[in-house]
mmCIF file of C-alpha atoms in Angstrom:
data_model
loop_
_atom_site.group_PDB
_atom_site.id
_atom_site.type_symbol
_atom_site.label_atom_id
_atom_site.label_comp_id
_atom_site.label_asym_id
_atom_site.label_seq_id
_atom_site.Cartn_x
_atom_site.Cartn_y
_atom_site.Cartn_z
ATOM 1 C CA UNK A 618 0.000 0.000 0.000
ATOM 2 C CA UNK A 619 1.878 3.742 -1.253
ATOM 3 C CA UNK A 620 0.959 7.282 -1.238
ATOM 4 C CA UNK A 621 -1.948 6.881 1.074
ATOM 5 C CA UNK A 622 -3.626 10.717 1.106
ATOM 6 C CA UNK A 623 -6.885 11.647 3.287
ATOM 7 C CA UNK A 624 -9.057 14.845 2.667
ATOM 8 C CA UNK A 625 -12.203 16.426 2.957
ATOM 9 C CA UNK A 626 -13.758 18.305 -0.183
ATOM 10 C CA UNK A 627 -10.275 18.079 -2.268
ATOM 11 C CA UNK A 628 -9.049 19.381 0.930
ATOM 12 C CA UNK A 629 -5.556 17.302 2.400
ATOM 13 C CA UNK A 630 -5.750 16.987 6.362
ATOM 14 C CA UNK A 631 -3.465 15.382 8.832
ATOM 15 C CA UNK A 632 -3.472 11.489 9.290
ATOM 16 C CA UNK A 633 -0.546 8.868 10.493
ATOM 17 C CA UNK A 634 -0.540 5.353 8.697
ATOM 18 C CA UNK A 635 0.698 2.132 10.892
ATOM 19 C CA UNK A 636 1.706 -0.615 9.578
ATOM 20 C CA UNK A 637 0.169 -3.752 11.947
ATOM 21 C CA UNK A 638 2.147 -6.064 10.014
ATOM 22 C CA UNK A 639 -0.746 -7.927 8.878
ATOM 23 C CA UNK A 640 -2.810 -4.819 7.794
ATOM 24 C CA UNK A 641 -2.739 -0.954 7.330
ATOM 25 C CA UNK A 642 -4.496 1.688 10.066
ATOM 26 C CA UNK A 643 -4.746 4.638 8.602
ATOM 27 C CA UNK A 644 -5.323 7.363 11.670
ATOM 28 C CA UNK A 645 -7.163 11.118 10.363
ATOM 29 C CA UNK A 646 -7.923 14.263 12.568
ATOM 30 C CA UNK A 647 -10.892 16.391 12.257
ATOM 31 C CA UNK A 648 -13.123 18.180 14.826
ATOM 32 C CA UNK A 649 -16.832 17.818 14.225
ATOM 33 C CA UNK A 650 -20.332 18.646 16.228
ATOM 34 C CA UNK A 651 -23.704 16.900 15.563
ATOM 35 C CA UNK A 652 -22.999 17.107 11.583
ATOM 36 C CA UNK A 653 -22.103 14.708 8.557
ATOM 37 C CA UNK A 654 -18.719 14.590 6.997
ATOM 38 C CA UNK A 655 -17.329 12.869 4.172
ATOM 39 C CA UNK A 656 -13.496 11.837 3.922
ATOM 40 C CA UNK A 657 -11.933 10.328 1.081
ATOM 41 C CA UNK A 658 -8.760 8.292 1.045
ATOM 42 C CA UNK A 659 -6.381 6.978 -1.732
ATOM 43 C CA UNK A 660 -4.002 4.547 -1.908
ATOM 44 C CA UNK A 661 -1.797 2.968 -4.666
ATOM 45 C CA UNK A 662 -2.039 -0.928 -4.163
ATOM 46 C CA UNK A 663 1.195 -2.751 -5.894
ATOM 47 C CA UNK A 664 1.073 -6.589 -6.217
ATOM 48 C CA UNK A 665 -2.578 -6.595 -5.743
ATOM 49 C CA UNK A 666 -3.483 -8.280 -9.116
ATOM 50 C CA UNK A 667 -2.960 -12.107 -9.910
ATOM 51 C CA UNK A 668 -1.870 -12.296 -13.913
ATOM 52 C CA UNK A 669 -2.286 -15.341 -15.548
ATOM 53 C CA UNK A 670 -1.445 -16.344 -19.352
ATOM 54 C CA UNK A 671 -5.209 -15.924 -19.964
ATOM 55 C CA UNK A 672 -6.907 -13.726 -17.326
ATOM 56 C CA UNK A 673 -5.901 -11.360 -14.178
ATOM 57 C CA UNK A 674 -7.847 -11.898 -10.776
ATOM 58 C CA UNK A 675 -8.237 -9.298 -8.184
ATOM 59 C CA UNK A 676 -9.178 -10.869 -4.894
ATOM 60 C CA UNK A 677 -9.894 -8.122 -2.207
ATOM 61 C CA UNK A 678 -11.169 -7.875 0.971
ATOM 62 C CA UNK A 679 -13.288 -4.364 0.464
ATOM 63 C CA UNK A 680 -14.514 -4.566 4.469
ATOM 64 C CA UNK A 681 -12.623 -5.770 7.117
ATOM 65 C CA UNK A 682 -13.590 -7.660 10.055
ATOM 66 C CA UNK A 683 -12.247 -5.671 13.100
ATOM 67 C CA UNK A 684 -15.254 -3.185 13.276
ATOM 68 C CA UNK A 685 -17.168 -3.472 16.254
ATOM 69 C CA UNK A 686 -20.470 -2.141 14.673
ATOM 70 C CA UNK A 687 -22.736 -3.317 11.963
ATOM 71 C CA UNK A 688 -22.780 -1.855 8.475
ATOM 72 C CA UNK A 689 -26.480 -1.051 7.273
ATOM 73 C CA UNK A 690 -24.969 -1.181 3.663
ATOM 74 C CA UNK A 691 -21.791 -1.465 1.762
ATOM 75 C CA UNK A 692 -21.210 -0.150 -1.819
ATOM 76 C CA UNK A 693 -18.831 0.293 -4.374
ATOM 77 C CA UNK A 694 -17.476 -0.151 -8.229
ATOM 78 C CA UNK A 695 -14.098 -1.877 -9.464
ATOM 79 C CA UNK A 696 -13.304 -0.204 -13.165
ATOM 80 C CA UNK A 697 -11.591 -2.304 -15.158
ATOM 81 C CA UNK A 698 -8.921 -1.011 -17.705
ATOM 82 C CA UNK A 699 -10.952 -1.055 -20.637
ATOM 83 C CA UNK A 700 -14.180 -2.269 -21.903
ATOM 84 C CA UNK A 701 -14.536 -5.952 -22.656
ATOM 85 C CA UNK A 702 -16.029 -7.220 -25.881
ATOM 86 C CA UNK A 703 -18.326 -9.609 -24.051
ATOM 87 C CA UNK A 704 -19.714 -9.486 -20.713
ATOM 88 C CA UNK A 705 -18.894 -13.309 -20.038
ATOM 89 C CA UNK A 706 -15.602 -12.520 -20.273
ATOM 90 C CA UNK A 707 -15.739 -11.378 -17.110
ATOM 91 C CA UNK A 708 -16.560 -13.436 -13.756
ATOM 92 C CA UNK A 709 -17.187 -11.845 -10.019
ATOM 93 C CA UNK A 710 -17.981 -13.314 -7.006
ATOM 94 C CA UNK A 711 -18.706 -11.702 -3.506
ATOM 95 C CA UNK A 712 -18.070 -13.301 -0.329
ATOM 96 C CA UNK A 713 -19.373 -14.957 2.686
ATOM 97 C CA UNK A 714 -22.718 -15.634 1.400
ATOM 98 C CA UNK A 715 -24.631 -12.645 2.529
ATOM 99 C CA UNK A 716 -27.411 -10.453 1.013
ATOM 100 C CA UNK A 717 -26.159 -8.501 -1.610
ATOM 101 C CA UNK A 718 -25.819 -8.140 -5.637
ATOM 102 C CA UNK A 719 -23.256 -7.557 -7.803
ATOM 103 C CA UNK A 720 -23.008 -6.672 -11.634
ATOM 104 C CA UNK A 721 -21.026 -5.543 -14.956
ATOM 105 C CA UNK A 722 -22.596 -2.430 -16.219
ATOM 106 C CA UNK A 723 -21.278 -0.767 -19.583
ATOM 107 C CA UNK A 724 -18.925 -3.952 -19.368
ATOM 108 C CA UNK A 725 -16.375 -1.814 -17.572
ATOM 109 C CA UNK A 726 -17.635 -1.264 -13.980
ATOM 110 C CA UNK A 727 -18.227 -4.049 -11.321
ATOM 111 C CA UNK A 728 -20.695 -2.658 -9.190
ATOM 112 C CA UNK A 729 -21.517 -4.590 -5.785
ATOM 113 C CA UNK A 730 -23.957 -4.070 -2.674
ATOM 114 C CA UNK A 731 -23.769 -5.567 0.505
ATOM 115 C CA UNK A 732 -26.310 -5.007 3.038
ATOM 116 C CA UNK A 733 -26.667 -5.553 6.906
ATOM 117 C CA UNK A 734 -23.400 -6.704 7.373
ATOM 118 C CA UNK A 735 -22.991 -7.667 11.196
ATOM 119 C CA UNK A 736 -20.364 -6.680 13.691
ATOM 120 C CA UNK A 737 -16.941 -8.744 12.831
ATOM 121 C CA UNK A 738 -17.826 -10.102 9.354
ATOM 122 C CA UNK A 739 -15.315 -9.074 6.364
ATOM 123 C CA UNK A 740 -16.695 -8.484 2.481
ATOM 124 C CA UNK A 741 -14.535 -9.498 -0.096
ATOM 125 C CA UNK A 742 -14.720 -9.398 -4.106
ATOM 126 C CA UNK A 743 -13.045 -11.212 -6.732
ATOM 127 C CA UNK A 744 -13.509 -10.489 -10.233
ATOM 128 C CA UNK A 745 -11.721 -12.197 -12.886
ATOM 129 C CA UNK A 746 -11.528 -10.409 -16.661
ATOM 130 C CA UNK A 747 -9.092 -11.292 -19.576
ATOM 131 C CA UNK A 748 -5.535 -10.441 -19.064
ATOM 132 C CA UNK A 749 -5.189 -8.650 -22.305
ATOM 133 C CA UNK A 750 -6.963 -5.362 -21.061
ATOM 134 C CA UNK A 751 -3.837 -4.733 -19.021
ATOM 135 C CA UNK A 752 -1.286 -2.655 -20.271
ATOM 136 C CA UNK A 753 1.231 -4.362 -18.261
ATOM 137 C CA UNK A 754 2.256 -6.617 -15.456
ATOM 138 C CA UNK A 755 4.844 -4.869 -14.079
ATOM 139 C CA UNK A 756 3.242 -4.258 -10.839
ATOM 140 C CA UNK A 757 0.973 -7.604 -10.911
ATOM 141 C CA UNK A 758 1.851 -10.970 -9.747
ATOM 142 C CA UNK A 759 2.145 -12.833 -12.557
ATOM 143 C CA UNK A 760 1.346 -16.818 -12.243
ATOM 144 C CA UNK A 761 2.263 -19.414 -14.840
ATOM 145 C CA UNK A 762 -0.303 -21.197 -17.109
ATOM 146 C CA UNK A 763 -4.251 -20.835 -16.979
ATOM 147 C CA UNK A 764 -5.658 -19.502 -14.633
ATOM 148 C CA UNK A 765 -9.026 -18.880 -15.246
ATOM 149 C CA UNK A 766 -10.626 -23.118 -15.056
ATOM 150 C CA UNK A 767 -8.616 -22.927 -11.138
ATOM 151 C CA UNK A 768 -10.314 -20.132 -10.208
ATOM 152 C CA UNK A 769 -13.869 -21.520 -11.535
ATOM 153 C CA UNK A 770 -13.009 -24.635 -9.273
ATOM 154 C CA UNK A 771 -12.236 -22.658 -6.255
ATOM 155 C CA UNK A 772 -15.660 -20.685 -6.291
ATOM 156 C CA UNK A 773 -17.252 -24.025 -6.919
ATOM 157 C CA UNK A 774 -15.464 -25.551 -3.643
ATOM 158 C CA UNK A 775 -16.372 -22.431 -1.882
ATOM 159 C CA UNK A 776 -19.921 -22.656 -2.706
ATOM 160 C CA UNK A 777 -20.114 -26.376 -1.698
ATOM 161 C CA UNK A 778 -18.774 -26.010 1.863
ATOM 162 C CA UNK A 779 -20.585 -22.498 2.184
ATOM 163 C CA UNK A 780 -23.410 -25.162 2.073
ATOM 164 C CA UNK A 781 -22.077 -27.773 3.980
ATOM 165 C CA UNK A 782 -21.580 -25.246 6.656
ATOM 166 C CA UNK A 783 -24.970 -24.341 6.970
ATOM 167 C CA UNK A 784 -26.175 -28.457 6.886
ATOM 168 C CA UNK A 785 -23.593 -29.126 9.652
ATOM 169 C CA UNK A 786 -25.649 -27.949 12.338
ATOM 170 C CA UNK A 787 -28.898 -29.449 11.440
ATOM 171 C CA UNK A 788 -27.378 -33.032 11.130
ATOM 172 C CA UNK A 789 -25.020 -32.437 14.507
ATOM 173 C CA UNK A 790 -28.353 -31.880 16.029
ATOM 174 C CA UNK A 791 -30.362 -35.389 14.386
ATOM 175 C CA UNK A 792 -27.121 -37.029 15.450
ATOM 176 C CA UNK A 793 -27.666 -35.522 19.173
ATOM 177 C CA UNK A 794 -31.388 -36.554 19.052
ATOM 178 C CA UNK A 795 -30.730 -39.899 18.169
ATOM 179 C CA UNK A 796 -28.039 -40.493 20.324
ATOM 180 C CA UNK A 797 -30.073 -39.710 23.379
ATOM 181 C CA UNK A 798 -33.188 -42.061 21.901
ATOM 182 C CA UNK A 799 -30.237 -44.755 21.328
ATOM 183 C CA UNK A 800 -29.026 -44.303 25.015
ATOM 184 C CA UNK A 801 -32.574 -44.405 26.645
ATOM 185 C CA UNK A 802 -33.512 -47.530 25.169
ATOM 186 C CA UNK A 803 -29.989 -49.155 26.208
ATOM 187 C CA UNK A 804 -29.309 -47.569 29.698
ATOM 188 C CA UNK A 805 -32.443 -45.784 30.755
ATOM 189 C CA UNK A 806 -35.068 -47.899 31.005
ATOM 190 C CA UNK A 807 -36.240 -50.475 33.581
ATOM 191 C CA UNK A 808 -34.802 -53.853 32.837
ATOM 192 C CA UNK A 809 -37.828 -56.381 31.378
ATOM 193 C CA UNK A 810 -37.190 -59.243 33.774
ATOM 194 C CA UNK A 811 -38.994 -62.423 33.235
ATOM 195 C CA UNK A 812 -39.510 -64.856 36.364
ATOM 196 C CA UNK A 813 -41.423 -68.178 36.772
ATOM 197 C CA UNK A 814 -42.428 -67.506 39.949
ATOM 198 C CA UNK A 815 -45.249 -67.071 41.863
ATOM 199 C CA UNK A 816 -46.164 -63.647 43.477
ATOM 200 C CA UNK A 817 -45.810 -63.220 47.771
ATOM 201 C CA UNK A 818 -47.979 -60.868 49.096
ATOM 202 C CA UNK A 819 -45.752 -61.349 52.119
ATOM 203 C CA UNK A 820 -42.357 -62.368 52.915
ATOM 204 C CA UNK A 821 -42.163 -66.283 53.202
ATOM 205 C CA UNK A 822 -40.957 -67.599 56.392
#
Protein backbone atom coordinates (compact mmCIF):
# COMPACT_ATOMS: atom_id res chain seq x y z
CA UNK A 1 0.00 0.00 0.00
CA UNK A 2 1.88 3.74 -1.25
CA UNK A 3 0.96 7.28 -1.24
CA UNK A 4 -1.95 6.88 1.07
CA UNK A 5 -3.63 10.72 1.11
CA UNK A 6 -6.88 11.65 3.29
CA UNK A 7 -9.06 14.85 2.67
CA UNK A 8 -12.20 16.43 2.96
CA UNK A 9 -13.76 18.31 -0.18
CA UNK A 10 -10.28 18.08 -2.27
CA UNK A 11 -9.05 19.38 0.93
CA UNK A 12 -5.56 17.30 2.40
CA UNK A 13 -5.75 16.99 6.36
CA UNK A 14 -3.46 15.38 8.83
CA UNK A 15 -3.47 11.49 9.29
CA UNK A 16 -0.55 8.87 10.49
CA UNK A 17 -0.54 5.35 8.70
CA UNK A 18 0.70 2.13 10.89
CA UNK A 19 1.71 -0.62 9.58
CA UNK A 20 0.17 -3.75 11.95
CA UNK A 21 2.15 -6.06 10.01
CA UNK A 22 -0.75 -7.93 8.88
CA UNK A 23 -2.81 -4.82 7.79
CA UNK A 24 -2.74 -0.95 7.33
CA UNK A 25 -4.50 1.69 10.07
CA UNK A 26 -4.75 4.64 8.60
CA UNK A 27 -5.32 7.36 11.67
CA UNK A 28 -7.16 11.12 10.36
CA UNK A 29 -7.92 14.26 12.57
CA UNK A 30 -10.89 16.39 12.26
CA UNK A 31 -13.12 18.18 14.83
CA UNK A 32 -16.83 17.82 14.22
CA UNK A 33 -20.33 18.65 16.23
CA UNK A 34 -23.70 16.90 15.56
CA UNK A 35 -23.00 17.11 11.58
CA UNK A 36 -22.10 14.71 8.56
CA UNK A 37 -18.72 14.59 7.00
CA UNK A 38 -17.33 12.87 4.17
CA UNK A 39 -13.50 11.84 3.92
CA UNK A 40 -11.93 10.33 1.08
CA UNK A 41 -8.76 8.29 1.04
CA UNK A 42 -6.38 6.98 -1.73
CA UNK A 43 -4.00 4.55 -1.91
CA UNK A 44 -1.80 2.97 -4.67
CA UNK A 45 -2.04 -0.93 -4.16
CA UNK A 46 1.20 -2.75 -5.89
CA UNK A 47 1.07 -6.59 -6.22
CA UNK A 48 -2.58 -6.59 -5.74
CA UNK A 49 -3.48 -8.28 -9.12
CA UNK A 50 -2.96 -12.11 -9.91
CA UNK A 51 -1.87 -12.30 -13.91
CA UNK A 52 -2.29 -15.34 -15.55
CA UNK A 53 -1.44 -16.34 -19.35
CA UNK A 54 -5.21 -15.92 -19.96
CA UNK A 55 -6.91 -13.73 -17.33
CA UNK A 56 -5.90 -11.36 -14.18
CA UNK A 57 -7.85 -11.90 -10.78
CA UNK A 58 -8.24 -9.30 -8.18
CA UNK A 59 -9.18 -10.87 -4.89
CA UNK A 60 -9.89 -8.12 -2.21
CA UNK A 61 -11.17 -7.87 0.97
CA UNK A 62 -13.29 -4.36 0.46
CA UNK A 63 -14.51 -4.57 4.47
CA UNK A 64 -12.62 -5.77 7.12
CA UNK A 65 -13.59 -7.66 10.05
CA UNK A 66 -12.25 -5.67 13.10
CA UNK A 67 -15.25 -3.18 13.28
CA UNK A 68 -17.17 -3.47 16.25
CA UNK A 69 -20.47 -2.14 14.67
CA UNK A 70 -22.74 -3.32 11.96
CA UNK A 71 -22.78 -1.85 8.47
CA UNK A 72 -26.48 -1.05 7.27
CA UNK A 73 -24.97 -1.18 3.66
CA UNK A 74 -21.79 -1.47 1.76
CA UNK A 75 -21.21 -0.15 -1.82
CA UNK A 76 -18.83 0.29 -4.37
CA UNK A 77 -17.48 -0.15 -8.23
CA UNK A 78 -14.10 -1.88 -9.46
CA UNK A 79 -13.30 -0.20 -13.16
CA UNK A 80 -11.59 -2.30 -15.16
CA UNK A 81 -8.92 -1.01 -17.70
CA UNK A 82 -10.95 -1.05 -20.64
CA UNK A 83 -14.18 -2.27 -21.90
CA UNK A 84 -14.54 -5.95 -22.66
CA UNK A 85 -16.03 -7.22 -25.88
CA UNK A 86 -18.33 -9.61 -24.05
CA UNK A 87 -19.71 -9.49 -20.71
CA UNK A 88 -18.89 -13.31 -20.04
CA UNK A 89 -15.60 -12.52 -20.27
CA UNK A 90 -15.74 -11.38 -17.11
CA UNK A 91 -16.56 -13.44 -13.76
CA UNK A 92 -17.19 -11.84 -10.02
CA UNK A 93 -17.98 -13.31 -7.01
CA UNK A 94 -18.71 -11.70 -3.51
CA UNK A 95 -18.07 -13.30 -0.33
CA UNK A 96 -19.37 -14.96 2.69
CA UNK A 97 -22.72 -15.63 1.40
CA UNK A 98 -24.63 -12.65 2.53
CA UNK A 99 -27.41 -10.45 1.01
CA UNK A 100 -26.16 -8.50 -1.61
CA UNK A 101 -25.82 -8.14 -5.64
CA UNK A 102 -23.26 -7.56 -7.80
CA UNK A 103 -23.01 -6.67 -11.63
CA UNK A 104 -21.03 -5.54 -14.96
CA UNK A 105 -22.60 -2.43 -16.22
CA UNK A 106 -21.28 -0.77 -19.58
CA UNK A 107 -18.92 -3.95 -19.37
CA UNK A 108 -16.37 -1.81 -17.57
CA UNK A 109 -17.64 -1.26 -13.98
CA UNK A 110 -18.23 -4.05 -11.32
CA UNK A 111 -20.69 -2.66 -9.19
CA UNK A 112 -21.52 -4.59 -5.79
CA UNK A 113 -23.96 -4.07 -2.67
CA UNK A 114 -23.77 -5.57 0.50
CA UNK A 115 -26.31 -5.01 3.04
CA UNK A 116 -26.67 -5.55 6.91
CA UNK A 117 -23.40 -6.70 7.37
CA UNK A 118 -22.99 -7.67 11.20
CA UNK A 119 -20.36 -6.68 13.69
CA UNK A 120 -16.94 -8.74 12.83
CA UNK A 121 -17.83 -10.10 9.35
CA UNK A 122 -15.31 -9.07 6.36
CA UNK A 123 -16.70 -8.48 2.48
CA UNK A 124 -14.53 -9.50 -0.10
CA UNK A 125 -14.72 -9.40 -4.11
CA UNK A 126 -13.05 -11.21 -6.73
CA UNK A 127 -13.51 -10.49 -10.23
CA UNK A 128 -11.72 -12.20 -12.89
CA UNK A 129 -11.53 -10.41 -16.66
CA UNK A 130 -9.09 -11.29 -19.58
CA UNK A 131 -5.54 -10.44 -19.06
CA UNK A 132 -5.19 -8.65 -22.31
CA UNK A 133 -6.96 -5.36 -21.06
CA UNK A 134 -3.84 -4.73 -19.02
CA UNK A 135 -1.29 -2.65 -20.27
CA UNK A 136 1.23 -4.36 -18.26
CA UNK A 137 2.26 -6.62 -15.46
CA UNK A 138 4.84 -4.87 -14.08
CA UNK A 139 3.24 -4.26 -10.84
CA UNK A 140 0.97 -7.60 -10.91
CA UNK A 141 1.85 -10.97 -9.75
CA UNK A 142 2.14 -12.83 -12.56
CA UNK A 143 1.35 -16.82 -12.24
CA UNK A 144 2.26 -19.41 -14.84
CA UNK A 145 -0.30 -21.20 -17.11
CA UNK A 146 -4.25 -20.84 -16.98
CA UNK A 147 -5.66 -19.50 -14.63
CA UNK A 148 -9.03 -18.88 -15.25
CA UNK A 149 -10.63 -23.12 -15.06
CA UNK A 150 -8.62 -22.93 -11.14
CA UNK A 151 -10.31 -20.13 -10.21
CA UNK A 152 -13.87 -21.52 -11.53
CA UNK A 153 -13.01 -24.63 -9.27
CA UNK A 154 -12.24 -22.66 -6.25
CA UNK A 155 -15.66 -20.68 -6.29
CA UNK A 156 -17.25 -24.03 -6.92
CA UNK A 157 -15.46 -25.55 -3.64
CA UNK A 158 -16.37 -22.43 -1.88
CA UNK A 159 -19.92 -22.66 -2.71
CA UNK A 160 -20.11 -26.38 -1.70
CA UNK A 161 -18.77 -26.01 1.86
CA UNK A 162 -20.58 -22.50 2.18
CA UNK A 163 -23.41 -25.16 2.07
CA UNK A 164 -22.08 -27.77 3.98
CA UNK A 165 -21.58 -25.25 6.66
CA UNK A 166 -24.97 -24.34 6.97
CA UNK A 167 -26.17 -28.46 6.89
CA UNK A 168 -23.59 -29.13 9.65
CA UNK A 169 -25.65 -27.95 12.34
CA UNK A 170 -28.90 -29.45 11.44
CA UNK A 171 -27.38 -33.03 11.13
CA UNK A 172 -25.02 -32.44 14.51
CA UNK A 173 -28.35 -31.88 16.03
CA UNK A 174 -30.36 -35.39 14.39
CA UNK A 175 -27.12 -37.03 15.45
CA UNK A 176 -27.67 -35.52 19.17
CA UNK A 177 -31.39 -36.55 19.05
CA UNK A 178 -30.73 -39.90 18.17
CA UNK A 179 -28.04 -40.49 20.32
CA UNK A 180 -30.07 -39.71 23.38
CA UNK A 181 -33.19 -42.06 21.90
CA UNK A 182 -30.24 -44.76 21.33
CA UNK A 183 -29.03 -44.30 25.02
CA UNK A 184 -32.57 -44.41 26.65
CA UNK A 185 -33.51 -47.53 25.17
CA UNK A 186 -29.99 -49.16 26.21
CA UNK A 187 -29.31 -47.57 29.70
CA UNK A 188 -32.44 -45.78 30.76
CA UNK A 189 -35.07 -47.90 31.00
CA UNK A 190 -36.24 -50.48 33.58
CA UNK A 191 -34.80 -53.85 32.84
CA UNK A 192 -37.83 -56.38 31.38
CA UNK A 193 -37.19 -59.24 33.77
CA UNK A 194 -38.99 -62.42 33.23
CA UNK A 195 -39.51 -64.86 36.36
CA UNK A 196 -41.42 -68.18 36.77
CA UNK A 197 -42.43 -67.51 39.95
CA UNK A 198 -45.25 -67.07 41.86
CA UNK A 199 -46.16 -63.65 43.48
CA UNK A 200 -45.81 -63.22 47.77
CA UNK A 201 -47.98 -60.87 49.10
CA UNK A 202 -45.75 -61.35 52.12
CA UNK A 203 -42.36 -62.37 52.91
CA UNK A 204 -42.16 -66.28 53.20
CA UNK A 205 -40.96 -67.60 56.39
Amino acid sequence: VLDVSVSENGVPIRFEVFDRGDYLRIQWYYSASSESRAFEIRYRLVKALNVFRDVAELNWKVWGDGWDSSLRELSGEIVLPEKVGDPKEVFSWGHPEINGKIGLVENQRLIFQAFNIPSGQWVEIRIVFPASLLSSAEFANVKNGEGLSKIISEEESFVFWEKAGAIVPWVLAVLFLLSLVLIYFRFGRDPVVFLDSIYEREPPF
